[in-house]
Coordinates of C-alpha atoms in Angstrom, one line a residue:
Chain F
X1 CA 15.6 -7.0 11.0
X2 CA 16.2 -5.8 7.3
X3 CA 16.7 -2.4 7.2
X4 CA 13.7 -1.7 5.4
X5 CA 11.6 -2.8 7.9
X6 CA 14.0 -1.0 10.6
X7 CA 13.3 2.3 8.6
X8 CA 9.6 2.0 8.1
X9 CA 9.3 1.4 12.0
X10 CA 10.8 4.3 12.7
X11 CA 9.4 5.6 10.1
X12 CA 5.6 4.8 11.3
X13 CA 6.7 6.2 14.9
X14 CA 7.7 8.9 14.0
X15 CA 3.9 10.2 12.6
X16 CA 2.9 8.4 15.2
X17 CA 4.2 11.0 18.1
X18 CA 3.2 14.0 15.4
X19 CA 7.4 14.4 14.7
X20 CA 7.3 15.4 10.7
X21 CA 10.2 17.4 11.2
X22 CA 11.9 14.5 12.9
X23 CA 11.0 12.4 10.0
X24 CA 12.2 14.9 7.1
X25 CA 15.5 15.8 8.8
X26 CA 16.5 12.4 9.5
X27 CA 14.9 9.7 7.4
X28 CA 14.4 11.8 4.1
X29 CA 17.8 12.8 1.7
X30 CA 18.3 16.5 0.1
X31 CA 17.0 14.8 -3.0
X32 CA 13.9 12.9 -1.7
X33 CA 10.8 12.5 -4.5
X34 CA 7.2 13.0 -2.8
X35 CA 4.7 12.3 -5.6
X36 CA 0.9 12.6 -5.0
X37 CA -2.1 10.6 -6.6
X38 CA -3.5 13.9 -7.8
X39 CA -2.8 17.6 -7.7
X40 CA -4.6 21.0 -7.7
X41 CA -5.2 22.3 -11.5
X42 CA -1.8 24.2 -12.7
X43 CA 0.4 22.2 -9.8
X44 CA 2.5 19.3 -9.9
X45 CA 1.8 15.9 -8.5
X46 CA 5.6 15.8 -7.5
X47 CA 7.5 17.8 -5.2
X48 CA 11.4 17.0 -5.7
X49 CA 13.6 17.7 -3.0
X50 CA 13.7 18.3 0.6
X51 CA 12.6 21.8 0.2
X52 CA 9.7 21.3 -1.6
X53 CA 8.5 18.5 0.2
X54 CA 8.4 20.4 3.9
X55 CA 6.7 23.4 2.1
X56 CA 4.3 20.6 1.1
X57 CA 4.2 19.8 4.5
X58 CA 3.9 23.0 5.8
X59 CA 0.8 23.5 3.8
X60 CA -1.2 20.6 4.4
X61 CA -0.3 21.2 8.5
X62 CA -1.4 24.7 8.2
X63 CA -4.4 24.3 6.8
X64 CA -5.7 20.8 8.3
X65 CA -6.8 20.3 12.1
X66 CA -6.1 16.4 12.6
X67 CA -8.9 15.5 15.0
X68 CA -7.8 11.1 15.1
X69 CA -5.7 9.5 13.4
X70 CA -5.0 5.6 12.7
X71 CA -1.7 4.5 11.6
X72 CA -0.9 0.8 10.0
X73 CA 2.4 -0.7 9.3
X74 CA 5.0 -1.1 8.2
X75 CA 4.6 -3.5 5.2
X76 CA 8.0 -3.9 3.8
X77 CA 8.8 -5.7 0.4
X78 CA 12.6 -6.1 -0.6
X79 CA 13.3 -1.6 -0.6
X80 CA 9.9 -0.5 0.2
X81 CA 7.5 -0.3 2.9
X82 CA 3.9 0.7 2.7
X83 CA 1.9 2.1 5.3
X84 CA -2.0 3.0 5.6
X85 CA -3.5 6.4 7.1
X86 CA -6.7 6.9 7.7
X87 CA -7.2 10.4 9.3
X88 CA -10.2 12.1 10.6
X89 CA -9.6 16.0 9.0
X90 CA -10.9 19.1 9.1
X91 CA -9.9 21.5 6.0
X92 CA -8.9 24.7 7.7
X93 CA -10.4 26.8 5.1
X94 CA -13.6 25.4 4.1
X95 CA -14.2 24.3 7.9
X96 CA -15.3 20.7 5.9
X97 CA -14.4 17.4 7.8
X98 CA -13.5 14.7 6.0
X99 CA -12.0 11.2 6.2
X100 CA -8.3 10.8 4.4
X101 CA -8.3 6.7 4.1
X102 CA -4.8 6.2 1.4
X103 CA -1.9 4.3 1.2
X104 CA 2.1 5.5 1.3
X105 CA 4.4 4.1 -0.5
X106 CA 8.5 4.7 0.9
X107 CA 11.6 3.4 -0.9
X108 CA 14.7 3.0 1.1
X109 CA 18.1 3.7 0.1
X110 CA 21.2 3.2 2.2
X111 CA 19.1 3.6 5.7
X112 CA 16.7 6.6 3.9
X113 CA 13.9 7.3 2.2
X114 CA 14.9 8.5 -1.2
X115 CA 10.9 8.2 -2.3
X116 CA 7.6 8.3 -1.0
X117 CA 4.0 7.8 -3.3
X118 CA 0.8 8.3 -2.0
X119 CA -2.1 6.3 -3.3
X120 CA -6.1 7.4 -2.8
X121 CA -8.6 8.3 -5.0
X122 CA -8.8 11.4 -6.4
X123 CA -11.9 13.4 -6.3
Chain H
X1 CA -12.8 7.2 -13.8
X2 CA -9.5 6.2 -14.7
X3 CA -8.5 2.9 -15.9
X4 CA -6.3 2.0 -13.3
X5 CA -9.1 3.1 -11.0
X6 CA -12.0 1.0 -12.8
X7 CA -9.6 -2.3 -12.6
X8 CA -9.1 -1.9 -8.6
X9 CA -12.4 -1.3 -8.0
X10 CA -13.3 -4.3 -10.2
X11 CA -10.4 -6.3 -8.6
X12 CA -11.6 -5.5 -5.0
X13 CA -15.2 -6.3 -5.8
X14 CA -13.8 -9.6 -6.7
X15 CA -11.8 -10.5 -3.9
X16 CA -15.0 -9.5 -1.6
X17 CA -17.1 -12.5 -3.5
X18 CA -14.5 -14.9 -3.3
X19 CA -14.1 -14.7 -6.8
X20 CA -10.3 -15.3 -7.5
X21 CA -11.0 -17.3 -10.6
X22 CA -12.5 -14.5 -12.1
X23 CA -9.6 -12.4 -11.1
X24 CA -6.6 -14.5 -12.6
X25 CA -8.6 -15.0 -16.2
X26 CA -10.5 -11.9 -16.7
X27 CA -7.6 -9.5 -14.7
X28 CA -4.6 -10.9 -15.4
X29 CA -2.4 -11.2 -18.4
X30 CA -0.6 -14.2 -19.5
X31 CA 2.9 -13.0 -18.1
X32 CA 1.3 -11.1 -15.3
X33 CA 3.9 -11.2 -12.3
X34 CA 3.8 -11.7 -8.7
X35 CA 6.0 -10.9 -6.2
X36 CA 5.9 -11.8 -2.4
X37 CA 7.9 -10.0 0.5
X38 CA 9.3 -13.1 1.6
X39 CA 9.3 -16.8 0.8
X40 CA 10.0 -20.0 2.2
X41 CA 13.7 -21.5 2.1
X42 CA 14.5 -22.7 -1.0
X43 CA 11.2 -20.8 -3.4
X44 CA 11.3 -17.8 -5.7
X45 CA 9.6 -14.7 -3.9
X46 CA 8.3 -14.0 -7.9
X47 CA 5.9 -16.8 -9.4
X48 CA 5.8 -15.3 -13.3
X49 CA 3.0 -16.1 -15.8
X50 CA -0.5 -17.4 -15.2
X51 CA 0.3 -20.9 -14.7
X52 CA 2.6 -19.9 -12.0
X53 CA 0.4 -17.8 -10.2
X54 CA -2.6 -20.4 -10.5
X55 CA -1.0 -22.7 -8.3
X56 CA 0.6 -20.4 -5.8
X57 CA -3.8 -19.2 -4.9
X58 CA -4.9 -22.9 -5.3
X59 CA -1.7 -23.9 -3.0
X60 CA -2.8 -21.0 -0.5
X61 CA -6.5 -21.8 -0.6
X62 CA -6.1 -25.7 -0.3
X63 CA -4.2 -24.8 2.9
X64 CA -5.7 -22.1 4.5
X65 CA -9.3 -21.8 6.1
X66 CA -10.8 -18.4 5.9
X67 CA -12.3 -17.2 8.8
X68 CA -13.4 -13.8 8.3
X69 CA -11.8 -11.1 5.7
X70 CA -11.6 -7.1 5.4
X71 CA -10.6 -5.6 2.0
X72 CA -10.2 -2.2 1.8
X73 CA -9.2 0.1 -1.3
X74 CA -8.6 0.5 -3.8
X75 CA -6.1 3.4 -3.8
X76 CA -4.7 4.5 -6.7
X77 CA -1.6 6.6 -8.6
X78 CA -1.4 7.0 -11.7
X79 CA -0.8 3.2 -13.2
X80 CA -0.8 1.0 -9.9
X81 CA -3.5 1.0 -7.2
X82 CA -3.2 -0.3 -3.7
X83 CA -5.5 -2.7 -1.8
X84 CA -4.9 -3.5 1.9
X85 CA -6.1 -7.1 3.3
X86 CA -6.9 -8.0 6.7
X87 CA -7.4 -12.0 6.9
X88 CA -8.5 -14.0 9.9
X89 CA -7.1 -17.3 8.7
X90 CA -6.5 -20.6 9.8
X91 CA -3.3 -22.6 8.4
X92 CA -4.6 -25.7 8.0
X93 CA -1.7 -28.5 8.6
X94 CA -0.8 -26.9 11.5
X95 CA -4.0 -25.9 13.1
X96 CA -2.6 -22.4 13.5
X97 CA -4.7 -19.2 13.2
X98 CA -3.3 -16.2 12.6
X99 CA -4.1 -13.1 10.9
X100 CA -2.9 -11.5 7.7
X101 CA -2.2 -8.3 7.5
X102 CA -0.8 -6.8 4.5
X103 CA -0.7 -4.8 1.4
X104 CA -0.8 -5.3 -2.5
X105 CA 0.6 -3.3 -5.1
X106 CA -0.8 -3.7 -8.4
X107 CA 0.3 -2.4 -11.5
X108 CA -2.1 -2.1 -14.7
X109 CA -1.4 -2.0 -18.7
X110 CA -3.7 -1.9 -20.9
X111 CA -6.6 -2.8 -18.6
X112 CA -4.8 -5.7 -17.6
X113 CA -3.3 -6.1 -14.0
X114 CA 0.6 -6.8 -15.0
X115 CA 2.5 -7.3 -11.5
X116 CA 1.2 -7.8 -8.0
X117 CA 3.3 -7.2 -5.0
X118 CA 2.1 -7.9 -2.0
X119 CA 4.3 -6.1 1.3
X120 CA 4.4 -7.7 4.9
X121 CA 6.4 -8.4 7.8
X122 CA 8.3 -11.9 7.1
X123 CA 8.5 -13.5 10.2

Protein backbone atom coordinates (compact mmCIF):
# COMPACT_ATOMS: atom_id res chain seq x y z
CA UNK A 1 0.00 0.00 0.00
CA UNK A 2 1.62 3.47 -0.99
CA UNK A 3 1.75 5.49 1.80
CA UNK A 4 -0.68 7.90 0.52
CA UNK A 5 -3.33 5.62 0.54
CA UNK A 6 -2.06 4.17 4.09
CA UNK A 7 -2.44 7.89 5.38
CA UNK A 8 -5.77 8.71 3.85
CA UNK A 9 -7.23 5.38 5.41
CA UNK A 10 -6.34 6.32 8.57
CA UNK A 11 -7.01 9.43 7.72
CA UNK A 12 -10.84 8.60 6.73
CA UNK A 13 -11.09 6.44 10.07
CA UNK A 14 -10.24 8.62 12.00
CA UNK A 15 -13.55 11.18 11.22
CA UNK A 16 -15.08 8.25 10.92
CA UNK A 17 -14.98 7.37 14.88
CA UNK A 18 -15.54 11.45 15.58
CA UNK A 19 -11.36 11.50 16.67
CA UNK A 20 -10.33 15.22 15.24
CA UNK A 21 -7.99 15.48 17.81
CA UNK A 22 -6.49 12.19 16.95
CA UNK A 23 -6.27 13.29 13.43
CA UNK A 24 -4.50 16.82 14.17
CA UNK A 25 -2.06 15.47 16.66
CA UNK A 26 -0.87 12.66 14.68
CA UNK A 27 -1.45 12.99 11.01
CA UNK A 28 -1.22 16.89 10.64
CA UNK A 29 2.69 18.80 11.05
CA UNK A 30 3.18 22.22 13.23
CA UNK A 31 3.04 23.80 9.86
CA UNK A 32 -0.07 22.17 8.22
CA UNK A 33 -2.00 24.69 5.51
CA UNK A 34 -6.04 24.27 5.80
CA UNK A 35 -7.42 26.41 3.07
CA UNK A 36 -11.21 26.81 2.54
CA UNK A 37 -13.31 27.43 -0.74
CA UNK A 38 -14.69 30.59 0.86
CA UNK A 39 -14.49 32.61 3.97
CA UNK A 40 -16.63 35.05 6.18
CA UNK A 41 -16.14 38.78 4.93
CA UNK A 42 -12.78 40.26 6.71
CA UNK A 43 -11.40 36.45 7.36
CA UNK A 44 -8.99 34.41 5.60
CA UNK A 45 -9.69 31.39 3.48
CA UNK A 46 -6.40 29.85 5.04
CA UNK A 47 -5.57 28.96 8.39
CA UNK A 48 -1.67 28.25 8.54
CA UNK A 49 -0.43 26.14 11.16
CA UNK A 50 -1.52 23.67 13.64
CA UNK A 51 -2.85 26.37 15.91
CA UNK A 52 -4.99 27.90 13.73
CA UNK A 53 -6.39 25.03 12.14
CA UNK A 54 -7.81 23.32 15.69
CA UNK A 55 -9.24 26.89 16.60
CA UNK A 56 -10.86 26.37 13.12
CA UNK A 57 -11.92 23.23 14.33
CA UNK A 58 -12.97 24.19 17.51
CA UNK A 59 -15.26 26.65 15.97
CA UNK A 60 -17.06 24.80 13.45
CA UNK A 61 -17.57 21.79 16.45
CA UNK A 62 -18.84 24.29 18.74
CA UNK A 63 -21.22 25.63 16.82
CA UNK A 64 -22.51 22.67 14.53
CA UNK A 65 -24.64 19.55 15.94
CA UNK A 66 -23.74 16.69 13.34
CA UNK A 67 -26.98 14.78 13.17
CA UNK A 68 -25.47 11.85 10.09
CA UNK A 69 -22.72 11.83 8.44
CA UNK A 70 -21.41 9.92 5.21
CA UNK A 71 -17.84 9.47 4.62
CA UNK A 72 -16.10 8.39 1.01
CA UNK A 73 -12.67 7.43 0.32
CA UNK A 74 -9.83 7.61 0.21
CA UNK A 75 -8.99 8.53 -3.45
CA UNK A 76 -5.33 8.85 -3.64
CA UNK A 77 -3.29 10.18 -6.66
CA UNK A 78 0.61 10.03 -6.56
CA UNK A 79 0.74 12.62 -2.79
CA UNK A 80 -2.80 13.30 -2.45
CA UNK A 81 -5.90 11.74 -1.45
CA UNK A 82 -9.34 13.13 -1.77
CA UNK A 83 -12.20 12.27 0.27
CA UNK A 84 -16.15 13.29 0.00
CA UNK A 85 -18.38 14.51 3.14
CA UNK A 86 -21.64 14.87 2.96
CA UNK A 87 -23.00 15.83 6.49
CA UNK A 88 -26.48 16.41 7.69
CA UNK A 89 -25.81 19.81 10.07
CA UNK A 90 -27.46 21.95 12.22
CA UNK A 91 -25.86 25.59 12.72
CA UNK A 92 -25.81 25.98 16.41
CA UNK A 93 -26.70 29.62 16.22
CA UNK A 94 -29.20 30.10 13.69
CA UNK A 95 -30.88 26.55 14.73
CA UNK A 96 -30.83 26.18 10.47
CA UNK A 97 -30.21 22.49 9.15
CA UNK A 98 -28.42 22.11 6.26
CA UNK A 99 -26.74 19.57 4.11
CA UNK A 100 -22.60 20.11 3.79
CA UNK A 101 -21.98 17.85 0.39
CA UNK A 102 -17.89 19.06 -0.52
CA UNK A 103 -14.86 17.50 -1.29
CA UNK A 104 -11.26 17.39 0.76
CA UNK A 105 -8.28 17.57 -0.68
CA UNK A 106 -4.97 16.18 1.70
CA UNK A 107 -1.35 16.27 0.52
CA UNK A 108 1.00 13.87 2.17
CA UNK A 109 4.49 14.52 3.10
CA UNK A 110 6.84 11.99 4.73
CA UNK A 111 3.73 9.87 6.36
CA UNK A 112 1.62 13.54 7.11
CA UNK A 113 -0.50 15.74 5.91
CA UNK A 114 1.31 19.01 5.30
CA UNK A 115 -2.11 20.36 3.36
CA UNK A 116 -5.67 19.96 3.22
CA UNK A 117 -8.28 22.05 0.54
CA UNK A 118 -11.78 21.94 0.74
CA UNK A 119 -13.86 22.26 -2.27
CA UNK A 120 -17.90 23.24 -2.22
CA UNK A 121 -19.76 25.91 -3.40
CA UNK A 122 -19.86 28.96 -1.85
CA UNK A 123 -23.02 30.60 -1.03
CA UNK B 1 -20.87 32.79 -10.33
CA UNK B 2 -17.35 32.27 -10.69
CA UNK B 3 -15.63 31.12 -13.69
CA UNK B 4 -14.28 28.18 -12.31
CA UNK B 5 -17.75 27.47 -10.99
CA UNK B 6 -19.73 28.13 -14.42
CA UNK B 7 -17.10 25.57 -16.25
CA UNK B 8 -17.95 22.66 -13.59
CA UNK B 9 -21.27 23.10 -13.64
CA UNK B 10 -21.15 23.16 -17.52
CA UNK B 11 -18.65 20.24 -17.40
CA UNK B 12 -20.91 18.13 -15.13
CA UNK B 13 -23.98 18.86 -17.16
CA UNK B 14 -22.06 17.35 -19.90
CA UNK B 15 -20.90 14.27 -18.49
CA UNK B 16 -24.71 13.60 -17.36
CA UNK B 17 -25.77 13.70 -21.34
CA UNK B 18 -23.12 11.67 -22.39
CA UNK B 19 -21.67 14.36 -24.11
CA UNK B 20 -17.77 13.87 -23.92
CA UNK B 21 -17.34 15.21 -27.35
CA UNK B 22 -18.59 18.32 -26.40
CA UNK B 23 -16.41 18.32 -23.44
CA UNK B 24 -12.86 17.70 -25.04
CA UNK B 25 -13.57 20.55 -28.02
CA UNK B 26 -15.54 23.11 -26.31
CA UNK B 27 -13.78 22.49 -22.53
CA UNK B 28 -10.52 21.68 -23.15
CA UNK B 29 -7.46 23.38 -24.48
CA UNK B 30 -5.05 22.12 -26.96
CA UNK B 31 -2.32 21.15 -24.29
CA UNK B 32 -4.91 20.46 -21.71
CA UNK B 33 -3.39 17.64 -19.39
CA UNK B 34 -4.57 14.52 -17.84
CA UNK B 35 -3.32 12.67 -15.21
CA UNK B 36 -4.48 9.23 -13.85
CA UNK B 37 -3.64 7.68 -10.33
CA UNK B 38 -2.33 4.70 -11.78
CA UNK B 39 -1.61 3.09 -15.07
CA UNK B 40 -1.04 -0.04 -16.64
CA UNK B 41 2.70 -1.54 -16.83
CA UNK B 42 4.57 0.03 -19.29
CA UNK B 43 1.92 3.61 -20.00
CA UNK B 44 2.32 7.11 -18.92
CA UNK B 45 -0.14 7.99 -15.94
CA UNK B 46 -0.27 11.72 -17.94
CA UNK B 47 -1.70 11.59 -21.64
CA UNK B 48 -0.83 15.57 -22.63
CA UNK B 49 -2.64 17.53 -25.40
CA UNK B 50 -5.94 16.90 -27.05
CA UNK B 51 -4.91 14.21 -29.32
CA UNK B 52 -3.70 12.32 -26.45
CA UNK B 53 -6.59 12.63 -24.42
CA UNK B 54 -9.06 11.78 -27.41
CA UNK B 55 -7.85 8.40 -27.61
CA UNK B 56 -7.47 7.54 -23.93
CA UNK B 57 -11.98 8.36 -23.71
CA UNK B 58 -12.47 6.66 -27.16
CA UNK B 59 -10.10 3.65 -25.78
CA UNK B 60 -12.18 3.70 -22.42
CA UNK B 61 -15.58 3.93 -24.10
CA UNK B 62 -14.82 1.27 -26.91
CA UNK B 63 -14.07 -1.01 -23.98
CA UNK B 64 -16.33 -0.36 -21.32
CA UNK B 65 -20.27 -0.76 -21.26
CA UNK B 66 -21.96 1.70 -19.09
CA UNK B 67 -24.46 0.40 -16.95
CA UNK B 68 -25.75 3.09 -14.83
CA UNK B 69 -23.77 6.44 -13.77
CA UNK B 70 -23.95 9.12 -10.67
CA UNK B 71 -22.11 12.42 -11.09
CA UNK B 72 -22.08 14.55 -8.43
CA UNK B 73 -20.48 18.19 -8.04
CA UNK B 74 -19.17 20.29 -8.97
CA UNK B 75 -17.18 21.59 -5.96
CA UNK B 76 -15.06 24.28 -6.31
CA UNK B 77 -11.80 26.50 -4.81
CA UNK B 78 -10.73 29.02 -6.19
CA UNK B 79 -9.23 27.79 -9.78
CA UNK B 80 -10.00 23.99 -9.74
CA UNK B 81 -13.37 22.31 -8.98
CA UNK B 82 -14.02 18.76 -8.01
CA UNK B 83 -16.46 16.22 -9.47
CA UNK B 84 -16.97 12.76 -7.94
CA UNK B 85 -18.10 9.75 -10.29
CA UNK B 86 -19.81 6.64 -9.36
CA UNK B 87 -19.88 4.21 -12.51
CA UNK B 88 -21.55 0.80 -12.75
CA UNK B 89 -19.54 -0.51 -15.67
CA UNK B 90 -18.84 -3.43 -17.50
CA UNK B 91 -15.21 -4.14 -18.97
CA UNK B 92 -15.93 -5.44 -21.93
CA UNK B 93 -13.07 -8.08 -23.02
CA UNK B 94 -13.27 -9.52 -19.94
CA UNK B 95 -16.89 -9.62 -19.20
CA UNK B 96 -16.11 -8.07 -15.75
CA UNK B 97 -18.34 -5.53 -14.00
CA UNK B 98 -17.24 -3.54 -11.56
CA UNK B 99 -17.82 -0.15 -10.27
CA UNK B 100 -15.89 3.12 -10.46
CA UNK B 101 -15.53 5.05 -7.87
CA UNK B 102 -13.47 8.06 -7.93
CA UNK B 103 -12.69 11.69 -8.07
CA UNK B 104 -11.54 14.40 -10.68
CA UNK B 105 -9.64 17.33 -10.07
CA UNK B 106 -9.89 19.92 -12.60
CA UNK B 107 -8.08 22.96 -13.01
CA UNK B 108 -9.43 25.98 -15.17
CA UNK B 109 -7.58 29.02 -17.14
CA UNK B 110 -9.07 31.23 -18.85
CA UNK B 111 -12.37 29.40 -19.12
CA UNK B 112 -10.69 26.59 -20.34
CA UNK B 113 -10.32 23.30 -18.28
CA UNK B 114 -6.24 22.93 -18.34
CA UNK B 115 -5.39 19.56 -16.29
CA UNK B 116 -7.69 16.79 -15.12
CA UNK B 117 -6.65 14.40 -12.36
CA UNK B 118 -8.62 11.89 -11.62
CA UNK B 119 -7.80 10.06 -7.81
CA UNK B 120 -8.60 6.28 -6.96
CA UNK B 121 -7.53 3.25 -5.45
CA UNK B 122 -5.07 1.36 -8.06
CA UNK B 123 -5.63 -2.04 -7.52
Amino acid sequence: MSATLEIGKKYVALVKEGKNEVILSELFTQDTVSIEAGAPPGQDRAAKGLEAIKGKSKWWRDNHTVHSAEVSGPYPNDDRFAVRFVYDVTHKPSGKRFSMDEVGLFTVSNGKITKEEFFYTVE
